[in-house]
mmCIF file of C-alpha atoms in Angstrom:
data_model
loop_
_atom_site.group_PDB
_atom_site.id
_atom_site.type_symbol
_atom_site.label_atom_id
_atom_site.label_comp_id
_atom_site.label_asym_id
_atom_site.label_seq_id
_atom_site.Cartn_x
_atom_site.Cartn_y
_atom_site.Cartn_z
ATOM 1 C CA UNK A 1 0.000 0.000 0.000
ATOM 2 C CA UNK A 2 1.478 3.332 -1.117
ATOM 3 C CA UNK A 3 1.093 6.275 1.233
ATOM 4 C CA UNK A 4 2.221 9.798 0.548
ATOM 5 C CA UNK A 5 3.613 12.052 3.254
ATOM 6 C CA UNK A 6 0.234 13.711 3.858
ATOM 7 C CA UNK A 7 -1.589 10.393 4.338
ATOM 8 C CA UNK A 8 1.134 9.042 6.585
ATOM 9 C CA UNK A 9 0.988 12.215 8.683
ATOM 10 C CA UNK A 10 -2.783 11.805 9.058
ATOM 11 C CA UNK A 11 -2.356 8.164 10.106
ATOM 12 C CA UNK A 12 0.205 9.075 12.760
ATOM 13 C CA UNK A 13 -1.896 12.012 13.971
ATOM 14 C CA UNK A 14 -5.019 9.872 14.413
ATOM 15 C CA UNK A 15 -2.978 7.139 16.101
ATOM 16 C CA UNK A 16 -1.541 9.651 18.581
ATOM 17 C CA UNK A 17 -5.061 10.912 19.289
ATOM 18 C CA UNK A 18 -6.156 7.327 19.994
ATOM 19 C CA UNK A 19 -3.214 6.850 22.370
ATOM 20 C CA UNK A 20 -4.198 10.009 24.265
ATOM 21 C CA UNK A 21 -7.837 8.867 24.493
ATOM 22 C CA UNK A 22 -6.748 5.463 25.813
ATOM 23 C CA UNK A 23 -4.451 7.135 28.351
ATOM 24 C CA UNK A 24 -7.302 9.236 29.730
ATOM 25 C CA UNK A 25 -9.477 6.107 29.796
ATOM 26 C CA UNK A 26 -6.969 4.213 31.931
ATOM 27 C CA UNK A 27 -6.296 7.247 34.125
ATOM 28 C CA UNK A 28 -10.016 7.359 34.919
ATOM 29 C CA UNK A 29 -9.939 3.706 36.028
ATOM 30 C CA UNK A 30 -6.907 4.374 38.241
ATOM 31 C CA UNK A 31 -8.355 7.577 39.711
ATOM 32 C CA UNK A 32 -11.661 5.918 40.560
ATOM 33 C CA UNK A 33 -9.853 2.955 42.137
ATOM 34 C CA UNK A 34 -7.886 5.401 44.290
ATOM 35 C CA UNK A 35 -11.097 7.163 45.326
ATOM 36 C CA UNK A 36 -12.581 3.778 46.229
ATOM 37 C CA UNK A 37 -9.665 3.007 48.551
ATOM 38 C CA UNK A 38 -7.234 1.085 46.331
ATOM 39 C CA UNK A 39 -3.964 2.910 45.652
ATOM 40 C CA UNK A 40 -2.336 0.025 43.733
ATOM 41 C CA UNK A 41 -2.491 1.841 40.391
ATOM 42 C CA UNK A 42 -1.182 5.069 41.932
ATOM 43 C CA UNK A 43 1.771 3.295 43.535
ATOM 44 C CA UNK A 44 2.574 1.604 40.226
ATOM 45 C CA UNK A 45 2.544 4.939 38.416
ATOM 46 C CA UNK A 46 -0.635 4.273 36.452
ATOM 47 C CA UNK A 47 -2.677 7.184 37.817
ATOM 48 C CA UNK A 48 -1.439 9.472 35.068
ATOM 49 C CA UNK A 49 -2.288 10.528 31.519
ATOM 50 C CA UNK A 50 1.296 9.802 30.452
ATOM 51 C CA UNK A 51 0.790 7.393 27.501
ATOM 52 C CA UNK A 52 4.111 5.622 28.063
ATOM 53 C CA UNK A 53 2.896 3.741 31.156
ATOM 54 C CA UNK A 54 -0.363 2.642 29.531
ATOM 55 C CA UNK A 55 0.844 1.407 26.122
ATOM 56 C CA UNK A 56 0.121 -2.200 25.215
ATOM 57 C CA UNK A 57 2.279 -3.270 22.222
ATOM 58 C CA UNK A 58 -0.562 -5.172 20.559
ATOM 59 C CA UNK A 59 -3.647 -3.145 21.455
ATOM 60 C CA UNK A 60 -2.147 0.350 21.471
ATOM 61 C CA UNK A 61 0.428 0.101 18.706
ATOM 62 C CA UNK A 62 0.193 -2.827 16.283
ATOM 63 C CA UNK A 63 -3.568 -3.276 15.763
ATOM 64 C CA UNK A 64 -4.531 0.442 15.626
ATOM 65 C CA UNK A 65 -1.707 1.293 13.222
ATOM 66 C CA UNK A 66 -2.556 -1.709 11.045
ATOM 67 C CA UNK A 67 -6.205 -0.622 10.935
ATOM 68 C CA UNK A 68 -5.271 2.937 10.016
ATOM 69 C CA UNK A 69 -2.861 1.821 7.297
ATOM 70 C CA UNK A 70 -5.051 -0.903 5.775
ATOM 71 C CA UNK A 71 -8.516 0.606 6.295
ATOM 72 C CA UNK A 72 -8.141 4.374 6.744
ATOM 73 C CA UNK A 73 -11.882 4.927 6.247
ATOM 74 C CA UNK A 74 -12.820 2.564 9.096
ATOM 75 C CA UNK A 75 -13.067 3.871 12.637
ATOM 76 C CA UNK A 76 -9.987 2.903 14.618
ATOM 77 C CA UNK A 77 -10.007 1.395 18.094
ATOM 78 C CA UNK A 78 -7.591 -0.277 20.474
ATOM 79 C CA UNK A 79 -6.813 -0.877 24.111
ATOM 80 C CA UNK A 80 -4.147 -0.150 26.710
ATOM 81 C CA UNK A 81 -2.679 -2.181 29.555
ATOM 82 C CA UNK A 82 -5.387 -2.831 32.169
ATOM 83 C CA UNK A 83 -5.064 -0.813 35.351
ATOM 84 C CA UNK A 84 -4.192 -3.082 38.324
ATOM 85 C CA UNK A 85 -6.833 -3.199 41.052
ATOM 86 C CA UNK A 86 -6.630 -5.022 44.377
ATOM 87 C CA UNK A 87 -10.242 -5.934 45.310
ATOM 88 C CA UNK A 88 -9.278 -6.508 48.956
ATOM 89 C CA UNK A 89 -8.668 -2.766 49.326
ATOM 90 C CA UNK A 90 -12.193 -1.849 48.235
ATOM 91 C CA UNK A 91 -14.812 -1.074 50.845
ATOM 92 C CA UNK A 92 -17.576 -2.544 48.686
ATOM 93 C CA UNK A 93 -16.312 -5.005 46.103
ATOM 94 C CA UNK A 94 -19.473 -5.026 44.004
ATOM 95 C CA UNK A 95 -20.201 -1.284 44.008
ATOM 96 C CA UNK A 96 -16.589 -0.182 43.672
ATOM 97 C CA UNK A 97 -15.789 -2.684 40.941
ATOM 98 C CA UNK A 98 -18.677 -1.294 38.899
ATOM 99 C CA UNK A 99 -17.630 2.304 39.562
ATOM 100 C CA UNK A 100 -14.024 1.598 38.581
ATOM 101 C CA UNK A 101 -14.977 -0.260 35.412
ATOM 102 C CA UNK A 102 -17.453 2.425 34.313
ATOM 103 C CA UNK A 103 -15.019 5.288 34.959
ATOM 104 C CA UNK A 104 -13.157 4.602 31.707
ATOM 105 C CA UNK A 105 -16.206 4.747 29.388
ATOM 106 C CA UNK A 106 -17.492 7.772 31.304
ATOM 107 C CA UNK A 107 -14.195 9.548 30.649
ATOM 108 C CA UNK A 108 -14.540 8.836 26.930
ATOM 109 C CA UNK A 109 -17.997 10.423 26.891
ATOM 110 C CA UNK A 110 -16.665 13.480 28.725
ATOM 111 C CA UNK A 111 -13.759 13.798 26.289
ATOM 112 C CA UNK A 112 -16.090 13.502 23.301
ATOM 113 C CA UNK A 113 -18.377 16.202 24.698
ATOM 114 C CA UNK A 114 -15.414 18.506 25.358
ATOM 115 C CA UNK A 115 -14.150 17.952 21.807
ATOM 116 C CA UNK A 116 -17.563 18.744 20.345
ATOM 117 C CA UNK A 117 -17.809 21.816 22.579
ATOM 118 C CA UNK A 118 -14.436 23.051 21.323
ATOM 119 C CA UNK A 119 -15.570 22.307 17.766
ATOM 120 C CA UNK A 120 -18.668 24.429 18.279
ATOM 121 C CA UNK A 121 -16.638 27.331 19.657
ATOM 122 C CA UNK A 122 -14.224 27.130 16.723
ATOM 123 C CA UNK A 123 -17.081 26.989 14.220
ATOM 124 C CA UNK A 124 -18.341 30.284 15.603
ATOM 125 C CA UNK A 125 -15.024 31.880 14.714
ATOM 126 C CA UNK A 126 -14.861 32.506 10.936
ATOM 127 C CA UNK A 127 -11.072 32.750 10.967
ATOM 128 C CA UNK A 128 -10.545 29.168 12.146
ATOM 129 C CA UNK A 129 -13.792 27.387 11.258
ATOM 130 C CA UNK A 130 -12.266 25.843 8.111
ATOM 131 C CA UNK A 131 -8.950 24.805 9.635
ATOM 132 C CA UNK A 132 -7.615 21.238 9.494
ATOM 133 C CA UNK A 133 -7.948 20.942 13.273
ATOM 134 C CA UNK A 134 -11.660 21.697 13.129
ATOM 135 C CA UNK A 135 -12.164 19.015 10.479
ATOM 136 C CA UNK A 136 -10.517 16.348 12.679
ATOM 137 C CA UNK A 137 -12.321 17.091 15.952
ATOM 138 C CA UNK A 138 -15.564 15.253 15.021
ATOM 139 C CA UNK A 139 -13.539 12.189 14.013
ATOM 140 C CA UNK A 140 -11.592 12.206 17.279
ATOM 141 C CA UNK A 141 -14.840 12.584 19.228
ATOM 142 C CA UNK A 142 -16.267 9.651 17.269
ATOM 143 C CA UNK A 143 -13.278 7.484 18.207
ATOM 144 C CA UNK A 144 -13.687 8.426 21.871
ATOM 145 C CA UNK A 145 -17.374 7.501 21.815
ATOM 146 C CA UNK A 146 -16.635 4.253 19.974
ATOM 147 C CA UNK A 147 -14.109 3.335 22.680
ATOM 148 C CA UNK A 148 -16.803 4.008 25.267
ATOM 149 C CA UNK A 149 -19.512 1.848 23.728
ATOM 150 C CA UNK A 150 -17.146 -0.866 22.527
ATOM 151 C CA UNK A 151 -15.880 -1.264 26.088
ATOM 152 C CA UNK A 152 -19.453 -1.725 27.298
ATOM 153 C CA UNK A 153 -19.690 -5.072 25.483
ATOM 154 C CA UNK A 154 -20.177 -7.607 28.332
ATOM 155 C CA UNK A 155 -17.275 -9.857 27.352
ATOM 156 C CA UNK A 156 -14.372 -10.241 29.820
ATOM 157 C CA UNK A 157 -12.170 -8.344 30.292
ATOM 158 C CA UNK A 158 -14.006 -5.375 28.698
ATOM 159 C CA UNK A 159 -15.464 -2.866 31.149
ATOM 160 C CA UNK A 160 -19.066 -3.876 30.567
ATOM 161 C CA UNK A 161 -18.272 -7.422 31.660
ATOM 162 C CA UNK A 162 -17.698 -6.264 35.235
ATOM 163 C CA UNK A 163 -21.292 -5.053 35.452
ATOM 164 C CA UNK A 164 -22.502 -8.251 33.786
ATOM 165 C CA UNK A 165 -20.546 -10.360 36.287
ATOM 166 C CA UNK A 166 -22.274 -8.780 39.253
ATOM 167 C CA UNK A 167 -25.706 -8.853 37.611
ATOM 168 C CA UNK A 168 -25.555 -12.601 36.941
ATOM 169 C CA UNK A 169 -23.628 -13.398 40.132
ATOM 170 C CA UNK A 170 -20.577 -14.867 38.378
ATOM 171 C CA UNK A 171 -17.686 -15.861 40.641
ATOM 172 C CA UNK A 172 -14.290 -14.184 40.273
ATOM 173 C CA UNK A 173 -12.732 -17.545 39.388
ATOM 174 C CA UNK A 174 -15.188 -18.118 36.545
ATOM 175 C CA UNK A 175 -14.811 -14.528 35.355
ATOM 176 C CA UNK A 176 -11.024 -14.668 35.092
ATOM 177 C CA UNK A 177 -11.079 -18.089 33.465
ATOM 178 C CA UNK A 178 -13.291 -16.622 30.710
ATOM 179 C CA UNK A 179 -11.227 -13.419 30.536
ATOM 180 C CA UNK A 180 -8.167 -15.432 29.466
ATOM 181 C CA UNK A 181 -10.003 -16.195 26.226
ATOM 182 C CA UNK A 182 -11.768 -12.837 26.035
ATOM 183 C CA UNK A 183 -9.883 -11.467 23.038
ATOM 184 C CA UNK A 184 -10.469 -14.631 21.002
ATOM 185 C CA UNK A 185 -14.166 -14.689 21.959
ATOM 186 C CA UNK A 186 -14.503 -11.041 20.984
ATOM 187 C CA UNK A 187 -12.841 -11.590 17.598
ATOM 188 C CA UNK A 188 -15.109 -14.559 16.861
ATOM 189 C CA UNK A 189 -18.252 -12.631 17.815
ATOM 190 C CA UNK A 190 -17.317 -9.601 15.704
ATOM 191 C CA UNK A 191 -16.432 -11.899 12.799
ATOM 192 C CA UNK A 192 -19.542 -14.093 12.860
ATOM 193 C CA UNK A 193 -21.948 -11.421 14.089
ATOM 194 C CA UNK A 194 -20.912 -8.188 12.319
ATOM 195 C CA UNK A 195 -24.245 -6.706 13.392
ATOM 196 C CA UNK A 196 -22.597 -6.106 16.806
ATOM 197 C CA UNK A 197 -20.022 -3.728 15.356
ATOM 198 C CA UNK A 198 -22.682 -2.153 13.129
ATOM 199 C CA UNK A 199 -24.938 -1.424 16.111
ATOM 200 C CA UNK A 200 -22.098 0.008 18.199
ATOM 201 C CA UNK A 201 -20.983 2.246 15.339
ATOM 202 C CA UNK A 202 -24.496 3.581 14.758
ATOM 203 C CA UNK A 203 -25.029 4.218 18.462
ATOM 204 C CA UNK A 204 -21.748 6.127 18.400
ATOM 205 C CA UNK A 205 -22.900 8.235 15.452
ATOM 206 C CA UNK A 206 -26.270 8.910 17.096
ATOM 207 C CA UNK A 207 -24.687 10.076 20.351
ATOM 208 C CA UNK A 208 -22.299 12.375 18.501
ATOM 209 C CA UNK A 209 -25.231 13.895 16.597
ATOM 210 C CA UNK A 210 -27.079 14.353 19.898
ATOM 211 C CA UNK A 211 -24.079 16.222 21.268
ATOM 212 C CA UNK A 212 -24.172 18.501 18.219
ATOM 213 C CA UNK A 213 -27.820 19.287 18.911
ATOM 214 C CA UNK A 214 -27.167 19.963 22.592
ATOM 215 C CA UNK A 215 -24.362 22.366 21.692
ATOM 216 C CA UNK A 216 -26.367 24.500 19.263
ATOM 217 C CA UNK A 217 -26.088 27.577 21.428
ATOM 218 C CA UNK A 218 -26.389 31.008 19.791
#
């Protein structure tokens, strides 16, 4: 595949944006764990937005870059190293586990809203409304929202699986035994049931459009 300098620059720029979004996502998990009484992530240096400590070679580098290079028109996604949590430090294992797991997706929604808010402010300024930065903000917001809703899929070890585990009363042993095969299960589901990805993508688009409507201030 031949890429010119401009296309390669766009690929690297979108990849760096994804890395930043993933870093904020993991920071949110670590911050919420700290607020719930577990300082494991903070001690290990994970309560930060510094991308270096969150990068997973496969999920943060290889797969996202491959997606951007091979399918530049497809929305990119990835994952970072999971934030370590010691359940014994939590005052309420069930409540706190749900709060910690939902903190990441919540951060992605907040980031998307902030990006769309900045976009709206820039659109109101004629001098910068047609800049390259303005054109990329909706795409970055879309990636952030996609990360949110993708992570809500109830397949271990995705964030939504923590809520599912408590709803169905699954034991920790059973959960972690399934989580070992989580990536393979996820790949098989997305491959044999593409409707899952289609639904997530359309929910993502709908939420971004809703944000646009909410930000139509004079």
